[in-house]
CSV table of C-alpha atoms and ligand atoms in Angstrom, one decimal:
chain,number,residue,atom,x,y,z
A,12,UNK,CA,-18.9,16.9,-7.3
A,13,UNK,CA,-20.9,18.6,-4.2
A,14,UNK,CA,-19.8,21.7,-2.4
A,15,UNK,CA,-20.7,23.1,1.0
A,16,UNK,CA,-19.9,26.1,2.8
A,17,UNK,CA,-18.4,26.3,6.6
A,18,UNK,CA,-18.3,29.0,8.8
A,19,UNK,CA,-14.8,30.0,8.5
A,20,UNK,CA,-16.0,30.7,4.6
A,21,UNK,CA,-14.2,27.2,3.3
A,22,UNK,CA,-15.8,25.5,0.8
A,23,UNK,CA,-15.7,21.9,1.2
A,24,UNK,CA,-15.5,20.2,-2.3
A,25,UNK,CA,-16.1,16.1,-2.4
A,26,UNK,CA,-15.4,14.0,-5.4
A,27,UNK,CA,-13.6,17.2,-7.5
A,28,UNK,CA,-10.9,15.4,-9.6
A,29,UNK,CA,-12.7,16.1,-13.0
A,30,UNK,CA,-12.7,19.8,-12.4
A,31,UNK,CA,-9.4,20.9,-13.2
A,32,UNK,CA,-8.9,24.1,-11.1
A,33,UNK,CA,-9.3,22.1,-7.8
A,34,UNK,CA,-7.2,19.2,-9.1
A,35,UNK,CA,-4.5,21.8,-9.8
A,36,UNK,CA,-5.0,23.3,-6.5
A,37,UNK,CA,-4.6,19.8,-4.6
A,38,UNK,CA,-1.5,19.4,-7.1
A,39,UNK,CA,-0.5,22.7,-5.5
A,40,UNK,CA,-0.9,21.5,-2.1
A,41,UNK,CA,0.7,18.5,-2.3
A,42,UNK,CA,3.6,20.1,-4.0
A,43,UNK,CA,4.2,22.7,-1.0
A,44,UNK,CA,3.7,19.9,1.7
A,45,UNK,CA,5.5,17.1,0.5
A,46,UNK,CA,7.2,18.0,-2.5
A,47,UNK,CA,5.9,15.6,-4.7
A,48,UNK,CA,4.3,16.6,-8.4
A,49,UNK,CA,1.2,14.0,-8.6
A,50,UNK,CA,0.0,16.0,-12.0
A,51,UNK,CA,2.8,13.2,-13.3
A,52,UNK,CA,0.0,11.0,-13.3
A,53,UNK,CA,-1.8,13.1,-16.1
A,54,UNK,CA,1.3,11.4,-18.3
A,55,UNK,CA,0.3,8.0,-17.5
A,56,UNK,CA,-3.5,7.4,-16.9
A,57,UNK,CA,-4.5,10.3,-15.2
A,58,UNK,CA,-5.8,10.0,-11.2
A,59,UNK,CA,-7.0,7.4,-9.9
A,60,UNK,CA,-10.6,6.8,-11.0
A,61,UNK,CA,-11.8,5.3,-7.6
A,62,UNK,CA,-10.7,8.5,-5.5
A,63,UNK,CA,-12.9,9.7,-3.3
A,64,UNK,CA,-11.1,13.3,-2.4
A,65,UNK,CA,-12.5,15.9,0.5
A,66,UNK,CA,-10.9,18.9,0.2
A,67,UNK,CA,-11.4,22.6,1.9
A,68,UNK,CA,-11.1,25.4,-0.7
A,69,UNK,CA,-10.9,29.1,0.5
A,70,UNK,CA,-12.7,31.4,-1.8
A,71,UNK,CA,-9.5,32.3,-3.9
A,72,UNK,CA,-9.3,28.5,-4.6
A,73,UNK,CA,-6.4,27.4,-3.2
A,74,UNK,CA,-6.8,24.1,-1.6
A,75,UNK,CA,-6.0,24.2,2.0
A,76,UNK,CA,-6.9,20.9,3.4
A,77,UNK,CA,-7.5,17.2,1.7
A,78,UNK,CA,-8.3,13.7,2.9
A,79,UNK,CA,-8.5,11.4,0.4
A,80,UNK,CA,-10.0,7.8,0.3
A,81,UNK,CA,-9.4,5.4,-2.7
A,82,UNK,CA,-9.9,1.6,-3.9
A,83,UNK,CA,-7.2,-0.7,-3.5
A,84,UNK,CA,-8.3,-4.3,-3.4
A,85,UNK,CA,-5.8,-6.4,-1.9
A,86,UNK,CA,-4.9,-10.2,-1.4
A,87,UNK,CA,-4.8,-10.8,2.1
A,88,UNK,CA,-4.1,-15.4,2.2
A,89,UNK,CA,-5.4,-15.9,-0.8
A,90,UNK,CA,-9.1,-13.7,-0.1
A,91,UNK,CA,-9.5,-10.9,-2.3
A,92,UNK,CA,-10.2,-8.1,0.1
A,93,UNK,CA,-12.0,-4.9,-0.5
A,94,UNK,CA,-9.8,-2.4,1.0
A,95,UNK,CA,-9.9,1.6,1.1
A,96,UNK,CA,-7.0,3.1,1.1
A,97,UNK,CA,-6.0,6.9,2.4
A,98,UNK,CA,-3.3,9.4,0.8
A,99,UNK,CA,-3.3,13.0,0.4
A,100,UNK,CA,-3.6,14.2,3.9
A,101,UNK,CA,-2.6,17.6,4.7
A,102,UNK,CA,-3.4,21.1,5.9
A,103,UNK,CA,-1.8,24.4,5.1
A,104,UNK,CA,0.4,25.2,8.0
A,105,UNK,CA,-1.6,28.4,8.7
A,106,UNK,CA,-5.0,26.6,8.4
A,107,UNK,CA,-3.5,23.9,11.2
A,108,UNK,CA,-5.0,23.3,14.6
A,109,UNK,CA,-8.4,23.9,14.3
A,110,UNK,CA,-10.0,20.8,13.3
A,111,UNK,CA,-10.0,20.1,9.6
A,112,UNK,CA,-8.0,17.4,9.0
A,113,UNK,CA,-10.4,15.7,11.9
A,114,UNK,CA,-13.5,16.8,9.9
A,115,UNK,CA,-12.0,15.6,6.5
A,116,UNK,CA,-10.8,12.4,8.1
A,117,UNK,CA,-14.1,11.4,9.6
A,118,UNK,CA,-16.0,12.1,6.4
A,119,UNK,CA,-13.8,10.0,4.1
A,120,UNK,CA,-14.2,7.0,7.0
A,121,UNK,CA,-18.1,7.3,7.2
A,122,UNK,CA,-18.0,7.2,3.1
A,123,UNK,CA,-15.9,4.2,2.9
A,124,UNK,CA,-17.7,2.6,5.8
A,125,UNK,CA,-20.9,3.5,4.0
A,126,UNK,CA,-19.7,1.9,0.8
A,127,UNK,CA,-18.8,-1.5,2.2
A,128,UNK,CA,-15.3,-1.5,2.1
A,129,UNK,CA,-14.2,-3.9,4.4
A,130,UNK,CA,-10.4,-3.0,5.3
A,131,UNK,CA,-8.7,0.2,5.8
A,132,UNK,CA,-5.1,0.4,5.2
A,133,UNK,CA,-3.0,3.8,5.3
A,134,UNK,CA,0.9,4.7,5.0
A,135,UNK,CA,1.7,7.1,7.5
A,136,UNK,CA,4.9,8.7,9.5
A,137,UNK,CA,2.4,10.0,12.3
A,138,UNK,CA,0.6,7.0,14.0
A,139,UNK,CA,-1.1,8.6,16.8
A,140,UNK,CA,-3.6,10.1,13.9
A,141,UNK,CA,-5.1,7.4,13.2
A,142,UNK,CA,-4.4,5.0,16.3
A,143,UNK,CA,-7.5,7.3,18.0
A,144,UNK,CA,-9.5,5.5,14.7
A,145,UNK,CA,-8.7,1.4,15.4
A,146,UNK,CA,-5.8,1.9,13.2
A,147,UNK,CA,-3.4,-0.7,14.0
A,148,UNK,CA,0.0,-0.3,12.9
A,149,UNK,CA,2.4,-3.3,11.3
A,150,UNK,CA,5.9,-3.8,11.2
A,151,UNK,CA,7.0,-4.0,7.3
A,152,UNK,CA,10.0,-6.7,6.8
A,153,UNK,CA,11.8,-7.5,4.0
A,154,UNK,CA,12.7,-11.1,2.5
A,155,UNK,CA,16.7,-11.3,2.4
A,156,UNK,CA,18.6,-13.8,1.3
A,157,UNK,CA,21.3,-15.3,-1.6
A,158,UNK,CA,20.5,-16.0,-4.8
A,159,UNK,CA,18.5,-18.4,-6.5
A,160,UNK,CA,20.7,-20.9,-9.1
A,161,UNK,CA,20.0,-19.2,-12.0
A,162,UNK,CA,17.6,-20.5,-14.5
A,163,UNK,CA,19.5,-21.6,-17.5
A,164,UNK,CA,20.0,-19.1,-20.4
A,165,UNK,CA,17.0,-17.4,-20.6
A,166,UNK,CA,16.2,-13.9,-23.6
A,167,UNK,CA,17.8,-10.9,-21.5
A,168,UNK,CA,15.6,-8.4,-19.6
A,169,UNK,CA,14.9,-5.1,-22.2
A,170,UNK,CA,14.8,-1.5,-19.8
A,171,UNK,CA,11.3,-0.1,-20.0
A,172,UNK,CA,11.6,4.1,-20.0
A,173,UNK,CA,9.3,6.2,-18.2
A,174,UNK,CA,9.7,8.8,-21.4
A,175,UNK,CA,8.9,5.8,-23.9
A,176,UNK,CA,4.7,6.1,-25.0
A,177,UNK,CA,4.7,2.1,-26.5
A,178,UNK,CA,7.1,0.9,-23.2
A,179,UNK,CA,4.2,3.0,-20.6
A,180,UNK,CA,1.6,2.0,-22.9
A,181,UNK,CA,2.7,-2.1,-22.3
A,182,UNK,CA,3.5,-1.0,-18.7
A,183,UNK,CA,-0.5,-0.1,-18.3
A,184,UNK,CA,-1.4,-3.0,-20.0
A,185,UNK,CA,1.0,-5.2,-17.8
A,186,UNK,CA,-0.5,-3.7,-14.5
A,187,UNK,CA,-4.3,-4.2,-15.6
A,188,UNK,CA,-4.2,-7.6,-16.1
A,189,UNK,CA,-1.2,-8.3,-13.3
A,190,UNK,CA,-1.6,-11.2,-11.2
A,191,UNK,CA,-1.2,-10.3,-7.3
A,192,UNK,CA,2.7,-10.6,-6.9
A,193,UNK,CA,2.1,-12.9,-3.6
A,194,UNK,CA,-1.0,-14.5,-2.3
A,195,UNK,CA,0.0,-13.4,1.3
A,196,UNK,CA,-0.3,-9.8,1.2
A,197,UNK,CA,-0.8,-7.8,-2.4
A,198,UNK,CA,-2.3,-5.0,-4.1
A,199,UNK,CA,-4.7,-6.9,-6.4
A,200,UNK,CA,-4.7,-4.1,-8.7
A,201,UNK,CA,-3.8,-0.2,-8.4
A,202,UNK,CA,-1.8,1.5,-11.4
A,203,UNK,CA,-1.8,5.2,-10.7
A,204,UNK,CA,0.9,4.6,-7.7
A,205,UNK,CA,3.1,2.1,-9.4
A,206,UNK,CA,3.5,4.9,-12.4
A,207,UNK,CA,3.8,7.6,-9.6
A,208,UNK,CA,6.6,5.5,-7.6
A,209,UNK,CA,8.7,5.2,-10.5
A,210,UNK,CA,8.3,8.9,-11.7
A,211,UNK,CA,9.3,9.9,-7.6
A,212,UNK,CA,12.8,7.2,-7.2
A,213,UNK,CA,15.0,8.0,-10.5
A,214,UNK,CA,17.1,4.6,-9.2
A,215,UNK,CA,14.3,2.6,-9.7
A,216,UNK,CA,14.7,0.6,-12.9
A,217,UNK,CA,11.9,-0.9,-15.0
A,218,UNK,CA,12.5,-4.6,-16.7
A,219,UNK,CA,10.5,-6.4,-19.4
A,220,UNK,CA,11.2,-10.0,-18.4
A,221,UNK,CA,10.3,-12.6,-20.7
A,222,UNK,CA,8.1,-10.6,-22.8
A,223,UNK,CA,5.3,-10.4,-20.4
A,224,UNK,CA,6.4,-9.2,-17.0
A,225,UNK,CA,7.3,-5.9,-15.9
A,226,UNK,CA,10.1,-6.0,-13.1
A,227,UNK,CA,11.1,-3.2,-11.0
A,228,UNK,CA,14.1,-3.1,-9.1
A,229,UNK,CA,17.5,-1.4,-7.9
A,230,UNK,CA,20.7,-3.1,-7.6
A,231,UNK,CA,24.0,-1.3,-5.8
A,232,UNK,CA,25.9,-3.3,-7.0
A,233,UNK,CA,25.4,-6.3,-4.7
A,234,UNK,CA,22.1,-6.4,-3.2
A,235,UNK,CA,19.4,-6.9,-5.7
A,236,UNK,CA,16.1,-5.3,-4.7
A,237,UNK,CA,13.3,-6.6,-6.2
A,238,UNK,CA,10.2,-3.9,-5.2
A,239,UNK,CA,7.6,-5.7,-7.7
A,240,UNK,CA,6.6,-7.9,-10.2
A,241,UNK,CA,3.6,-7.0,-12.7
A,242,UNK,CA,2.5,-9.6,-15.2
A,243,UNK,CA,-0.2,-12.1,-15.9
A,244,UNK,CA,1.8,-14.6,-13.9
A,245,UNK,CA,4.8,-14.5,-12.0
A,246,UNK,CA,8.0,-15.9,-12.4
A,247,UNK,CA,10.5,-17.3,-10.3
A,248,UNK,CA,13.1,-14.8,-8.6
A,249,UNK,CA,15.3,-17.3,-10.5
A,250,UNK,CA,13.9,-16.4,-13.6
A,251,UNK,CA,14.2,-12.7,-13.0
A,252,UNK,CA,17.4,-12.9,-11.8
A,253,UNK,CA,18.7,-15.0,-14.7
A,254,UNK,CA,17.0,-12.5,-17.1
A,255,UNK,CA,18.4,-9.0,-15.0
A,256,UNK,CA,22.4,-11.0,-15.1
A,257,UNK,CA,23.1,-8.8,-12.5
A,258,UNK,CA,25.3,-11.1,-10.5
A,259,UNK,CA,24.2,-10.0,-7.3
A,260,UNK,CA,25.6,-11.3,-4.3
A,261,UNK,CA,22.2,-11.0,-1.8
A,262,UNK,CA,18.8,-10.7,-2.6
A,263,UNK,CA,16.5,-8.1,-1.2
A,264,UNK,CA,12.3,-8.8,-1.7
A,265,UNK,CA,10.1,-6.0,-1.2
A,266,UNK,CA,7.0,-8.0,-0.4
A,267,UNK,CA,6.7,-11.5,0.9
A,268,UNK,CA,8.2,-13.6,-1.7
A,269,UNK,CA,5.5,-17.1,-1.6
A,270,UNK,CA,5.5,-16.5,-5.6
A,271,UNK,CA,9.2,-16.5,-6.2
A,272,UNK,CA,10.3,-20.2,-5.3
A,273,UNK,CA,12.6,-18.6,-3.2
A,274,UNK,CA,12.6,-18.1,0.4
A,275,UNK,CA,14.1,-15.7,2.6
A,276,UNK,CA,14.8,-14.5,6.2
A,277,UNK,CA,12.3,-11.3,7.1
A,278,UNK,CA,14.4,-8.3,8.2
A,279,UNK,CA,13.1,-5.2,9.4
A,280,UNK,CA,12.0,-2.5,6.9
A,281,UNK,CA,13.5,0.7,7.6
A,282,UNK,CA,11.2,3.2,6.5
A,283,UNK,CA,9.8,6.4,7.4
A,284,UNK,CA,6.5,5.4,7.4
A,285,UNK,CA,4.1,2.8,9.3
A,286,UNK,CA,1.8,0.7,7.5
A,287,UNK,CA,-1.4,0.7,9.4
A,288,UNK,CA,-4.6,-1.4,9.0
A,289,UNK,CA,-8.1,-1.8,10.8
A,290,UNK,CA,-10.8,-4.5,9.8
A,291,UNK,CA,-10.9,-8.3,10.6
A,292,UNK,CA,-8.7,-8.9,7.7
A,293,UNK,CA,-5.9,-7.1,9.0
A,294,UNK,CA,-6.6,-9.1,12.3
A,295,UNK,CA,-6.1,-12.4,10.4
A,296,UNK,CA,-2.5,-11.2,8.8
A,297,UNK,CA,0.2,-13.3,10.8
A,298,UNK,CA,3.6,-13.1,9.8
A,299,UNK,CA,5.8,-10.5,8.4
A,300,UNK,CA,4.6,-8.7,4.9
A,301,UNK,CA,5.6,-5.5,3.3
A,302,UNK,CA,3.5,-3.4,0.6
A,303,UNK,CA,5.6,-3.3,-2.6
A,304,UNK,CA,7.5,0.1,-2.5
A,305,UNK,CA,5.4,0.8,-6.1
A,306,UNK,CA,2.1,0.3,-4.4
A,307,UNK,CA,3.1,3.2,-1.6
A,308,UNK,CA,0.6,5.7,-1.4
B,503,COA,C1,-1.0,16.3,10.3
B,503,COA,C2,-1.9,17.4,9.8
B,503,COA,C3,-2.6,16.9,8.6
B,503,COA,C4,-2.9,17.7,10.9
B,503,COA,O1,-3.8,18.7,10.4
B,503,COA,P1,-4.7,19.6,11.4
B,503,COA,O2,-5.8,20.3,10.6
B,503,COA,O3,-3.8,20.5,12.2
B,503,COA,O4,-5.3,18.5,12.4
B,503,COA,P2,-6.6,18.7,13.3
B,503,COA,O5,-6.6,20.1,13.9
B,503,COA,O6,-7.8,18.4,12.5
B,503,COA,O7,-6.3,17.7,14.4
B,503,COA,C5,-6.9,16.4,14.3
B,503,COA,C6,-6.3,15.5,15.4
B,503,COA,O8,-5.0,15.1,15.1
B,503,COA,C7,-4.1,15.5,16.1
B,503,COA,N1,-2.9,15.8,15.5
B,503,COA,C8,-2.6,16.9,14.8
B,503,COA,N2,-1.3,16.9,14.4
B,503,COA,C9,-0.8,15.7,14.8
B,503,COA,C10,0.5,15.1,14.7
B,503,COA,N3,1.5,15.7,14.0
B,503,COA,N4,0.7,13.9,15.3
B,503,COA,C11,-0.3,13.3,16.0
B,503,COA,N5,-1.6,13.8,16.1
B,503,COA,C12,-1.8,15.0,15.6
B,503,COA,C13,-4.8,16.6,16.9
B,503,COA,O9,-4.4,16.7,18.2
B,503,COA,C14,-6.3,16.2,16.7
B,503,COA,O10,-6.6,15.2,17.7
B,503,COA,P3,-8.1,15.1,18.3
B,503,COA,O11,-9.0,14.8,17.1
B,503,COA,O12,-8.0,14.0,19.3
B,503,COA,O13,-8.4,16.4,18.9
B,503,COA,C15,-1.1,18.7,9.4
B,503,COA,O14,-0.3,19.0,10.5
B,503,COA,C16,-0.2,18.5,8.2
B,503,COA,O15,-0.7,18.7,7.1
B,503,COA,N6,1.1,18.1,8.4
B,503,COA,C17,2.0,17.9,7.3
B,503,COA,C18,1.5,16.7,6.4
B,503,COA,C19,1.2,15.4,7.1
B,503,COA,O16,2.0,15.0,8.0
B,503,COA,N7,0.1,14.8,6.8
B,503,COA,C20,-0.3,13.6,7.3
B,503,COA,C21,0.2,12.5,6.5
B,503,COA,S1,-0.2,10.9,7.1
């Protein structure tokens, strides 16, 4: 961890998630902006061991601004790609306007830049921040479309629970050693958000399917949406779907579904937020993708 001083009397702490007073105090911030509870993840594996937070302090301790930078390799047609992903961004409305997020923003590029990561990739509801950067905003689809035939009788699905320590202890296991869910356009491996995701949506269901594959999903009673698949190999959305007996009359795929033996027709994702990219391997994605909903960030 190193700390700095700047004239407004902030002290700018980098690479501060194993002191626990400014973890809280992020925890604290994120709470007030967003509303979200990330010390959830301290049930699961704790944060993200790659993170690479900025954050301004003031000399109480409350943190009033954070940028935050974090590994999240990806599968972009079939390449691994080393990509750095962003999350955490905000500023205390009265802190606002004067430059910080700007300051925080640049120093988490420089460190990624200066680290070799190769793509950038970001989730955001407020493009024009980063279009300034080279950020280049995509159009998330999803894959839609009836269901497979089903698979023959195949061992039903068992629910995972978020509150079970042996179902999140297989869960972890599951996402370590997970094949990427497509070769298009994955997360090649990232746990803390998956965990997190689940914890944030209470109508998102976890399924062990077959024994070795963790499936997450929501069904309303006619669309099936499948938002991931995390094993070491993936099955077919017949499979899944065989294993769920849902008897769902359309199927919804939350990332594009070249693993499935399944096609469907892209639809526009409507979401709140823009997935946005810069690097030449965001320049060589053509064709629709989404991010799996449990990868958000
Ligand atoms: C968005 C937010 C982080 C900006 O923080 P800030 O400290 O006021 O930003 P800065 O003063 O450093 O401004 C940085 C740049 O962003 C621009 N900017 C600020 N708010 C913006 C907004 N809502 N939309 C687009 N651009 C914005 C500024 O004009 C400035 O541009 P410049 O560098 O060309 O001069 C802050 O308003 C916030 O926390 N909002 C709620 C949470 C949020 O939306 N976080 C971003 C998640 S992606």
């Amino acid at each position: 961890m190193s700390n700095t001083t700047d004239s407004e009397g902030l002290i700018l702490r980098q690479d501060y998630f194993n002191d626990p007073s400014p973890w809280s105090a992020l925890v604290d911030l994120l709470q007030d902006t967003f509303s979200i509870d990330i010390s959830l993840q301290d049930q699961f594996c704790g944060p993200d061991p790659t993170s690479m937070p900025f954050g301004y302090f003031d000399e109480t301790g409350r943190c009033v601004a954070n940028f935050s930078a974090f590994s999240m390799p990806l599968i972009i047609n079939g390449r691994v790609v080393r990509a750095a992903g962003y999350q955490s961004g905000a500023v205390r409305p009265e802190w606002r306007g004067r430059g910080l997020y700007r300051d925080l923003m640049q120093r988490a590029f420089a460190r990624t830049k200066a680290e070799g990561f190769e793509l950038d990739i970001l989730l955001t509801d407020k493009p024009a921040l980063y279009e300034r950067y080279g950020f280049r905003a995509f159009q998330q689809h999803v894959f839609v479309g009836p269901p497979p035939e089903t698979a023959g009788p195949l061992p039903p699905a068992r629910r995972l629970s978020l509150q079970d320590p042996g179902d999140m202890r297989l869960l972890k296991t599951l996402l370590q050693d997970r094949a990427p869910v497509s070769g298009r356009f994955a997360v090649a491996g990232q746990m803390e958000m998956f965990h997190l995701n689940a914890c944030f949506d209470p109508d998102i269901r976890l399924s062990l399917v077959a024994d070795t594959t963790v499936v997450a999903w929501k069904f309303d009673g006619g669309t099936l949406r499948l938002l991931d698949v995390a094993g070491p190999a993936i099955p077919s959305l017949a499979a899944i779907s065989s294993a769920l007996d849902l008897r769902a009359e359309r199927m919804e795929v939350c990332f594009p579904p070249d693993r499935l033996d399944w096609d469907g027709t892209p639809a526009l994702y409507q979401g709140y937020t823009w997935l946005m990219m810069r690097g030449d391997a965001a320049d060589n994605i053509d064709g629709p993708v989404m991010l799996s909903p449990m990868a958000e960030f």
